[in-house]
Short mmCIF file of C-alpha atoms and ligand atoms in Angstrom, two decimals:
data_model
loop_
_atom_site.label_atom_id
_atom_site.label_comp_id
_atom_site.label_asym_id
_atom_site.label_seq_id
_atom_site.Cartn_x
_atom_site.Cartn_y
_atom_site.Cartn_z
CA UNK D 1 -24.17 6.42 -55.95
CA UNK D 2 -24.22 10.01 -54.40
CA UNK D 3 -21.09 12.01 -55.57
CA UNK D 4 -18.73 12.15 -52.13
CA UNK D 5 -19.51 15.98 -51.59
CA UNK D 6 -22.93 15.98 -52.23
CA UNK D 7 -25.81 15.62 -49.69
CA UNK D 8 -28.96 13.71 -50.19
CA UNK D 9 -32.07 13.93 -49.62
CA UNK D 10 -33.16 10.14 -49.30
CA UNK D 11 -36.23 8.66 -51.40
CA UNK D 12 -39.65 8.52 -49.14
CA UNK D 13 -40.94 5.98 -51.39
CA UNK D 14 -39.60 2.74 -51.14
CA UNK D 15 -37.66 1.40 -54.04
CA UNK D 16 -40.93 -1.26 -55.13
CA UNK D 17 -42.69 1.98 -55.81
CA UNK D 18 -40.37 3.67 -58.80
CA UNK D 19 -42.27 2.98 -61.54
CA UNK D 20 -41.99 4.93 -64.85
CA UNK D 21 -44.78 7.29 -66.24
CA UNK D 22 -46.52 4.26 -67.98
CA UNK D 23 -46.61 2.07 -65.39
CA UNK D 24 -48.15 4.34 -62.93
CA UNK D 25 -50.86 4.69 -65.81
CA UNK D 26 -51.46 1.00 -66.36
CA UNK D 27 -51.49 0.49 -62.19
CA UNK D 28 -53.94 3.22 -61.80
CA UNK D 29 -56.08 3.23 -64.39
CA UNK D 30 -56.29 -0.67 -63.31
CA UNK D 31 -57.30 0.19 -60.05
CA UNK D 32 -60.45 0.05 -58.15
CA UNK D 33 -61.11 3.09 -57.93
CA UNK D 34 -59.22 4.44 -60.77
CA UNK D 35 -56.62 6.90 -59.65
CA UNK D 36 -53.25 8.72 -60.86
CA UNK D 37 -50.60 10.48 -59.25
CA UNK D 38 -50.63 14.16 -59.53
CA UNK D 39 -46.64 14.45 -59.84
CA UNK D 40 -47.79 13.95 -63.85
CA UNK D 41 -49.62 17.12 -64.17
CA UNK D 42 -46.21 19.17 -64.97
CA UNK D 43 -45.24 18.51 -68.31
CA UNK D 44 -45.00 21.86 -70.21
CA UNK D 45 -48.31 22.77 -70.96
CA UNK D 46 -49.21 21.64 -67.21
CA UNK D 47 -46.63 24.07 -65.73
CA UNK D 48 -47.86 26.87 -68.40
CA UNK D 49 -51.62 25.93 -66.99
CA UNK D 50 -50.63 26.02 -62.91
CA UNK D 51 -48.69 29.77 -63.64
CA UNK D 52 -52.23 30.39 -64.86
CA UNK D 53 -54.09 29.58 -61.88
CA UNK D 54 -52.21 31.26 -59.82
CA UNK D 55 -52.82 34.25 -61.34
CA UNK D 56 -56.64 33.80 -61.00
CA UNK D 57 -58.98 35.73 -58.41
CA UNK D 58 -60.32 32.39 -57.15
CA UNK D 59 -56.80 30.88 -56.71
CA UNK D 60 -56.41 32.73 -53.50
CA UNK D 61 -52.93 31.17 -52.21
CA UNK D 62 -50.46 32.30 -54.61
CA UNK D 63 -51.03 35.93 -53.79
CA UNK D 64 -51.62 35.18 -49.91
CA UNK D 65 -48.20 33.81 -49.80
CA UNK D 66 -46.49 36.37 -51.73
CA UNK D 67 -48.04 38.95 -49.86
CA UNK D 68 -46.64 37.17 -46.59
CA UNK D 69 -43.70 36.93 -48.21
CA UNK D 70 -43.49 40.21 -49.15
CA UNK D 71 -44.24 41.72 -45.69
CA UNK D 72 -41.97 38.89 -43.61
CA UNK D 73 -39.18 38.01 -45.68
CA UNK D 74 -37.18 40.13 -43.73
CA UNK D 75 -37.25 38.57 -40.50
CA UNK D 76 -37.62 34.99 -42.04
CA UNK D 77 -34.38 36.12 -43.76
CA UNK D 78 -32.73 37.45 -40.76
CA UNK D 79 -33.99 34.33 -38.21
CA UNK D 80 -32.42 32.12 -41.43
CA UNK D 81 -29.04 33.95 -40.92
CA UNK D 82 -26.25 34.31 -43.57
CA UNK D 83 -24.24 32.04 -45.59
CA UNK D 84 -27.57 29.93 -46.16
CA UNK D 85 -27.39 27.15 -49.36
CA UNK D 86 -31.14 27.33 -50.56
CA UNK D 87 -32.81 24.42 -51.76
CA UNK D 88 -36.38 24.96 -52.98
CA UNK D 89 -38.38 21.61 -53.27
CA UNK D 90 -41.11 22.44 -56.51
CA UNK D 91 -39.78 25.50 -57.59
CA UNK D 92 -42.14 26.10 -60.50
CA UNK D 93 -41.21 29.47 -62.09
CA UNK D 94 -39.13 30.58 -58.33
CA UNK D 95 -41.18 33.67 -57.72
CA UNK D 96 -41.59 33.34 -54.45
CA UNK D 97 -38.15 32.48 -54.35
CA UNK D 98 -36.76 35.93 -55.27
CA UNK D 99 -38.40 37.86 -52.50
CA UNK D 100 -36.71 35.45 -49.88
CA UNK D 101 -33.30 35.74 -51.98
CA UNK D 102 -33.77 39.97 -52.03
CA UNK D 103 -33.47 39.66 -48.13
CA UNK D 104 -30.85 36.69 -47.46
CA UNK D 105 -27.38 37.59 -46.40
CA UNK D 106 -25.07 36.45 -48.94
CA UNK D 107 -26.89 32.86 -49.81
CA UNK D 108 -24.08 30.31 -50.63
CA UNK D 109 -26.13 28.99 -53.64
CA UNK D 110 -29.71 27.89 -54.76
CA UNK D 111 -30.79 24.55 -55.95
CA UNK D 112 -34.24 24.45 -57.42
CA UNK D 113 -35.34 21.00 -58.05
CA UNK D 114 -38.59 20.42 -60.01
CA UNK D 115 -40.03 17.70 -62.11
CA UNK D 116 -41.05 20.03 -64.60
CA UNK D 117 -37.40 19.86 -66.99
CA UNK D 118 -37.93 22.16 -69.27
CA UNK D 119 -39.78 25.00 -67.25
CA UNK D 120 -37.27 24.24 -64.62
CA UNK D 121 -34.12 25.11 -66.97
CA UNK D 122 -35.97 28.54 -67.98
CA UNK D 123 -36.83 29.56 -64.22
CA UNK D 124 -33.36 28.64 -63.12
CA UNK D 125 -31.68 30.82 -66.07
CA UNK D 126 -33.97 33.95 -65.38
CA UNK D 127 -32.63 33.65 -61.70
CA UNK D 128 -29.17 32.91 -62.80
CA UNK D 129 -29.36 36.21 -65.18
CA UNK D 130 -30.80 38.45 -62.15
CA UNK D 131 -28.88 37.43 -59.50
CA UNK D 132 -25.44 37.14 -60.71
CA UNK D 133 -22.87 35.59 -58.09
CA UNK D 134 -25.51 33.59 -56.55
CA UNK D 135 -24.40 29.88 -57.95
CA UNK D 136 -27.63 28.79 -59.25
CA UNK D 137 -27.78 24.25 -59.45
CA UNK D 138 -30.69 23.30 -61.45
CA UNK D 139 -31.95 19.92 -60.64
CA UNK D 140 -34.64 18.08 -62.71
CA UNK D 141 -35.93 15.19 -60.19
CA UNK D 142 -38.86 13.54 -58.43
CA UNK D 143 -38.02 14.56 -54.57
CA UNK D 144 -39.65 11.99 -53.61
CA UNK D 145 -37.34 9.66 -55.06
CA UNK D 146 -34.11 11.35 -53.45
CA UNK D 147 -31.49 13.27 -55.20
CA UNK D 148 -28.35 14.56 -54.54
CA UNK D 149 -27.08 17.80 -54.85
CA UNK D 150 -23.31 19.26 -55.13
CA UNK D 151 -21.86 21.04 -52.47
CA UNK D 152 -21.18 24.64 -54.15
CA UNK D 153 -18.05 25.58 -55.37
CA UNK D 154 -15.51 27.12 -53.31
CA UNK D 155 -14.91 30.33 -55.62
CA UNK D 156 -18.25 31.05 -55.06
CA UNK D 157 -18.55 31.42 -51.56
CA UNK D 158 -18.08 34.16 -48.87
CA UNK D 159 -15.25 35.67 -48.73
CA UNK D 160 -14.38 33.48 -46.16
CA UNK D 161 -14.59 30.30 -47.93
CA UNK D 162 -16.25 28.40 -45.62
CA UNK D 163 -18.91 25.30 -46.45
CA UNK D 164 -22.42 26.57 -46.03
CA UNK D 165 -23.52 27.48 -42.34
CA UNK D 166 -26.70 26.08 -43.16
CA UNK D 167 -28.88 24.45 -45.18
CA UNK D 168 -32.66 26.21 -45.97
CA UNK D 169 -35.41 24.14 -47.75
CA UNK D 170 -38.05 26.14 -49.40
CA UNK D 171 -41.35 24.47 -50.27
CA UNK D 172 -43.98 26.94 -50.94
CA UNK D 173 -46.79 27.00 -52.37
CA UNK D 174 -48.23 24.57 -50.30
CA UNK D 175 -47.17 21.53 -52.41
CA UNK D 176 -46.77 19.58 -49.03
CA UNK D 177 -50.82 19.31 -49.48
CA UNK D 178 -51.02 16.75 -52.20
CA UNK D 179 -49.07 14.46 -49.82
CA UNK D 180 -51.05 12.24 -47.59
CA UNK D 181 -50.45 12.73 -43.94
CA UNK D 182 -48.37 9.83 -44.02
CA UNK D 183 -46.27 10.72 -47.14
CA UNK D 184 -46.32 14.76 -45.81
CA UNK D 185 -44.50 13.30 -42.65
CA UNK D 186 -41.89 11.24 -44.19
CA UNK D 187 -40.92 13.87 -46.76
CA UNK D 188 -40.69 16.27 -43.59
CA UNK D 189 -38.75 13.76 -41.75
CA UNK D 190 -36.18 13.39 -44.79
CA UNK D 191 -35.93 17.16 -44.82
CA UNK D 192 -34.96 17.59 -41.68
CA UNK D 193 -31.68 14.94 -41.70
CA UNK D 194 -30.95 16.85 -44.87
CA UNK D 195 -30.97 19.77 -43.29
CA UNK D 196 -29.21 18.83 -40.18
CA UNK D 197 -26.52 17.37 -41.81
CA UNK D 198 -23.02 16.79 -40.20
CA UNK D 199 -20.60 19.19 -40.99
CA UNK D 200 -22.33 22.08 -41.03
CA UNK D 201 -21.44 25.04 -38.87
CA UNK D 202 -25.12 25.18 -37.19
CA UNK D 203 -28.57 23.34 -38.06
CA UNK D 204 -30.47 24.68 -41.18
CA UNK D 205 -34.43 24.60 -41.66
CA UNK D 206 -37.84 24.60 -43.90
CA UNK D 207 -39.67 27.37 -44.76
CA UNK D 208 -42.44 25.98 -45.69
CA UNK D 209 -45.90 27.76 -47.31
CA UNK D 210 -49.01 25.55 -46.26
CA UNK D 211 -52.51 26.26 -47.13
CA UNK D 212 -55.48 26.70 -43.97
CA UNK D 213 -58.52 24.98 -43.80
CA UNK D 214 -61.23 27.61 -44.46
CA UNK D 215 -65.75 27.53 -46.01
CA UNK D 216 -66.04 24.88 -48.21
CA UNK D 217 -67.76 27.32 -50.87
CA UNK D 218 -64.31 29.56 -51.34
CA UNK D 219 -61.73 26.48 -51.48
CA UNK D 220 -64.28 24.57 -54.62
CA UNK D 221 -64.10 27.98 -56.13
CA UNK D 222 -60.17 28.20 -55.97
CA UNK D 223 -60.11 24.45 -57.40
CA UNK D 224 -63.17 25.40 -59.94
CA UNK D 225 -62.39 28.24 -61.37
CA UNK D 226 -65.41 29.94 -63.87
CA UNK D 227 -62.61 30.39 -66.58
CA UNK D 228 -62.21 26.72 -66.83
CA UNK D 229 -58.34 26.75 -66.34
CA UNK D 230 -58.14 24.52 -63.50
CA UNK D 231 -60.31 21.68 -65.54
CA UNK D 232 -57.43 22.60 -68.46
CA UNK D 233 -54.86 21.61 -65.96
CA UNK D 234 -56.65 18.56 -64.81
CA UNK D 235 -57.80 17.06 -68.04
CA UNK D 236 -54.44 17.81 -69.87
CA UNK D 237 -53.42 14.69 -68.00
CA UNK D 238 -55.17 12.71 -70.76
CA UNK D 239 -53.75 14.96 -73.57
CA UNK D 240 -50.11 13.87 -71.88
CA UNK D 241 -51.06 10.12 -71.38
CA UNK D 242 -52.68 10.30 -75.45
CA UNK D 243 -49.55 12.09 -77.10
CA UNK D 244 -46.70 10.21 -74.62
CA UNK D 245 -48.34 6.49 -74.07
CA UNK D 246 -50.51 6.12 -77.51
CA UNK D 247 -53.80 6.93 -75.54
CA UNK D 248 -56.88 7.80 -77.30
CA UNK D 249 -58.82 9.12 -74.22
CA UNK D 250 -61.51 11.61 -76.17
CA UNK D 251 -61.63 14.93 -73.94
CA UNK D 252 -65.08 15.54 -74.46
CA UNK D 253 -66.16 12.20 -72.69
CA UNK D 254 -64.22 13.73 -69.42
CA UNK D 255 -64.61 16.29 -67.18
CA UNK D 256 -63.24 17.96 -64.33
CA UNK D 257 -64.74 17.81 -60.32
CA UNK D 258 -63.31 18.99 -57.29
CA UNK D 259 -65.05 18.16 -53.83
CA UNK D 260 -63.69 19.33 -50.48
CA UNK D 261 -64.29 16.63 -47.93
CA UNK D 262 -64.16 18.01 -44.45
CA UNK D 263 -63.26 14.86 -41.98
CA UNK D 264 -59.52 14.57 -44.10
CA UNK D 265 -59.10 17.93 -44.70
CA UNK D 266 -58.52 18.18 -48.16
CA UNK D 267 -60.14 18.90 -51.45
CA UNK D 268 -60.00 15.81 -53.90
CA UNK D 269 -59.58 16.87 -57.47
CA UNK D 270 -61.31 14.08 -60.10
CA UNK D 271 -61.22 12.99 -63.72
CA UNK D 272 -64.88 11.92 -64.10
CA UNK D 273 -66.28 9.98 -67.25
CA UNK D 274 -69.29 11.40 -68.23
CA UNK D 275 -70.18 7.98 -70.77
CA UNK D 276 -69.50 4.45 -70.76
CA UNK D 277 -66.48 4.07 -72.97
CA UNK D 278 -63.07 1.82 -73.44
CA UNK D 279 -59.73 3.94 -73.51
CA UNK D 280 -56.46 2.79 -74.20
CA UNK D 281 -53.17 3.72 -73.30
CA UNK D 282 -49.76 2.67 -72.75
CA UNK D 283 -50.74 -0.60 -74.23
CA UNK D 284 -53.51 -1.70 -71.88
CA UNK D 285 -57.51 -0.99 -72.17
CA UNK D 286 -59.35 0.04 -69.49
CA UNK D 287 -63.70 0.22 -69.44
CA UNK D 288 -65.05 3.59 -67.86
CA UNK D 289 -68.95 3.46 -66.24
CA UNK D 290 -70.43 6.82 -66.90
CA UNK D 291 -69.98 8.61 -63.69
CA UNK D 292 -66.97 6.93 -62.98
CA UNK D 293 -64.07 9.05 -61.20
CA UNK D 294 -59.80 8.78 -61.55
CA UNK D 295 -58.74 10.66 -58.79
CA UNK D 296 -55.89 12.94 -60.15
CA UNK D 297 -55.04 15.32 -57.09
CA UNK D 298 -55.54 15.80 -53.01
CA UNK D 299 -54.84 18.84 -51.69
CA UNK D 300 -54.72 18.95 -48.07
CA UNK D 301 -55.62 21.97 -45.69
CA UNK D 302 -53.96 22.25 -42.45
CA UNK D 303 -54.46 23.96 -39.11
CA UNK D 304 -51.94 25.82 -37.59
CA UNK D 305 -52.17 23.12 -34.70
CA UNK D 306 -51.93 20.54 -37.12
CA UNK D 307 -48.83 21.82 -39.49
CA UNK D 308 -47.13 22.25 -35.81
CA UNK D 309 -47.69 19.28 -35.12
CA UNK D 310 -46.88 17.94 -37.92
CA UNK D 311 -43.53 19.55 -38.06
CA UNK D 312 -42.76 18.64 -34.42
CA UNK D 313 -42.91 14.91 -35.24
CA UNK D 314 -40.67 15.18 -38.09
CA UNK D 315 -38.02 16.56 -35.98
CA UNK D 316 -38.23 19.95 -36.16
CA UNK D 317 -38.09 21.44 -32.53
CA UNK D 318 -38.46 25.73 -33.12
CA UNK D 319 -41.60 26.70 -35.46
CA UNK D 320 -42.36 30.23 -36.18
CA UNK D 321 -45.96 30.44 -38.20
CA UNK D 322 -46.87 33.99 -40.30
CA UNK D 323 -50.31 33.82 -41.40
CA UNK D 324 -52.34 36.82 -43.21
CA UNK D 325 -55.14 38.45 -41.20
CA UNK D 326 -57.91 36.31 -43.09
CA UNK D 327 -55.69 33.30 -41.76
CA UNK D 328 -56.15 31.74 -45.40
CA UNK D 329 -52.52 30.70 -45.64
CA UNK D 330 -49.43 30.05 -43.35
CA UNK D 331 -45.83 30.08 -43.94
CA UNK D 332 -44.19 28.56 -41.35
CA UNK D 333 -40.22 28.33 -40.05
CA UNK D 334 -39.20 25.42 -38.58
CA UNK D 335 -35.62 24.49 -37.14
CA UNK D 336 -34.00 21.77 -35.30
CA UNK D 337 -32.43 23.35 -31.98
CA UNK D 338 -28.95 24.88 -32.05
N1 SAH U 401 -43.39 26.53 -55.88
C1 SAH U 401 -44.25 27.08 -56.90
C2 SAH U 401 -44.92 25.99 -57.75
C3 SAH U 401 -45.90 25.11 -57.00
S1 SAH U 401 -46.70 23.99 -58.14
C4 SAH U 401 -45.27 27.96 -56.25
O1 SAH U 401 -45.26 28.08 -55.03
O2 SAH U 401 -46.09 28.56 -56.97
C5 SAH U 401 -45.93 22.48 -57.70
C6 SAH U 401 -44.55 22.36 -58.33
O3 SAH U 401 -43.95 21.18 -57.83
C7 SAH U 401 -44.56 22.26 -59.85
O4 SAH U 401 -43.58 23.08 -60.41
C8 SAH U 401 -44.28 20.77 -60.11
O5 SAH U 401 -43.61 20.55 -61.34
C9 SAH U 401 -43.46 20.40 -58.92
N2 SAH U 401 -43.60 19.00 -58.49
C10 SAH U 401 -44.75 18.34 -58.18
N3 SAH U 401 -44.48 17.10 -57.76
C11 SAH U 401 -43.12 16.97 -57.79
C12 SAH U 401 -42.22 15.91 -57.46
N4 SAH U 401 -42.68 14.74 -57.01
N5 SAH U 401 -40.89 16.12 -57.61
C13 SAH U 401 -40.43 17.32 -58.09
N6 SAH U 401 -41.24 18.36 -58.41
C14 SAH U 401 -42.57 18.18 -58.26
C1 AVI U 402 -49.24 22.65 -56.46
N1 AVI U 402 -50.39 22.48 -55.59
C2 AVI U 402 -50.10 22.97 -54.24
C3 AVI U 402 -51.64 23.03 -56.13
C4 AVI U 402 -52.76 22.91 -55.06
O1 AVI U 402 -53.40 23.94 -54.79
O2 AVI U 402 -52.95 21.84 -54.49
C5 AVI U 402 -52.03 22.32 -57.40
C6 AVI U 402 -53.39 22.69 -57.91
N2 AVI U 402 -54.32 21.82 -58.25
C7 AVI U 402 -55.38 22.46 -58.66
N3 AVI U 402 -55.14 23.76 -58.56
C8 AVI U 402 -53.90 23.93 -58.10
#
């Protein structure tokens, strides 16, 4: 049960689908076609690996969104308004994070919530350290499984001690991407009652970064890279499954693909075998055809029409969209009305 002053964001997956690391591994490596969900890519090393590619030149979004970030936080900030409780959704190391707290008017708190533990605890502490006053709530969950978070505490506050006016979610990076359409919509949907919730002084919102739909060529080279360290982040799936499930998936019988298909929208990111072999893991064995595929990752491109729309039909009524002048990513505001 919730704690009675926290708020929640509700699970989008329905209870029959909690399953634990190694039975999402025996389901989808079961499956025809093989497939695995891409929340497992963030165990240490995985988090270590994604800070890497967003440093790369190929990786174009990271540095689109900061620089949008960097030129708009201002008026994001001052649209947001003051007294705002941040909650960012997939924080990852929060460095977006501090260019939108450098500009908010005295934030009630931030909650980062990742699935990443570990990297989580070390991103929240550097935050903690450089902003001090700002009550910084680490929480390690799956968002899409719910959570709730506590309300901060009244010390804390403004001076005058009010609950938060509002509640922001952050979700950069364009994370909302490796949802399906369907799963994008009910996570927005949840997000918006959370951020609507009774008792606050006025309705909060999501800033949300999204990525844009752009040549084929330049969005395989940002999931391709020619150092390799996308492929690290993909296959180190297997090195997880073999050191946490007894696997003994050989890495040099695997390698990495990415493939943007056009009619959904998004690039898929694959785990193909390049032999016939039998793995095991997690107590199961599964055969592999060479040439066979697990799909690890989607990563969904949208057009400013369609993250509007998007939006809308989640609930949120007011969207303002920021978008570089190449238009190769958006972030986008979107509140319920006053
Ligand atoms: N926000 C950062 C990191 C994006 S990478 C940025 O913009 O650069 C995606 C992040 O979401 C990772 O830190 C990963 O651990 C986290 N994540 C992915 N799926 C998640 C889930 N289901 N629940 C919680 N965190 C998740
Ligand atoms: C976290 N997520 C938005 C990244 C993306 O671009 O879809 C993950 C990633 N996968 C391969 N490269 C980056």
């Amino acid at each position: 049960m919730m704690p009675s002053m926290a708020r929640e964001l509700p699970a989008i997956a329905p209870q029959s689908e909690e399953r634990s690391f190694a039975e999402d591994v025996v389901l989808g490596l079961s499956s025809e076609p093989k497939k695995l969900p891409c929340k497992y890519f963030y165990d240490a090393r995985g988090s270590a690996l994604f800070d890497r590619i967003t440093e790369l030149d190929e990786y174009y979004p990271t540095r689109t969104e900061l620089a949008l970030m960097r030129a708009h936080a201002p008026a994001i900030a001052a649209k947001i308004g003051a007294g705002a409780l941040v909650v960012e959704l997939g924080s990852g190391s929060s460095v977006k994070t501090r260019l939108l707290l450098d500009e908010l008017e005295l934030p009630t708190g931030y909650v980062p919530v990742d699935i990443s533990a570990e990297h989580l605890r070390s991103a929240a502490s550097s935050i903690a350290a450089d902003y001090p006053g700002l009550e910084v709530t680490p929480v390690a969950a799956d968002f899409t499984r719910g959570f709730a978070i506590p309300k901060p505490r009244p010390s804390t506050r403004p001076s005058n001690k009010q609950p938060p006016a509002r509640c922001v979610v952050y979700f950069p990076g364009s994370t909302i991407g490796n949802f399906t359409r369907a799963r994008a919509l009910e996570l927005l949907s949840a997000i918006a009652a959370f951020v609507g919730a009774d008792g606050d002084e006025r309705p909060g919102g999501l800033l949300l970064g999204f990525d844009l739909v752009k040549p084929a060529d330049m969005l395989v080279r940002a999931y391709d890279d020619a150092q390799g360290v996308t492929s690290a982040f993909n296959l180190n799936l297997l090195t997880r499954i073999n050191r946490e499930l007894d696997g003994d998936f050989e890495l040099d019988g695997f390698e990495h693909r990415a493939v943007w298909e056009p009619g959904p929208a998004r690039m898929e990111i694959f785990i193909r075998s390049t032999r016939d072999q039998l793995v095991h893991a997690a107590g199961h064995s599964y055969r592999f055809a060479a040439g066979e595929d697990i799909l690890t990752e989607y990563s969904h491109k949208y057009t400013l029409d369609s993250i509007r729309a998007l939006a809308r039909e989640a609930g949120f009524e007011r969207s303002t969209i920021w978008t570089d002048p190449d238009e190769l990513f958006g972030v986008g505001l979107f509140q319920l009305a006053d």
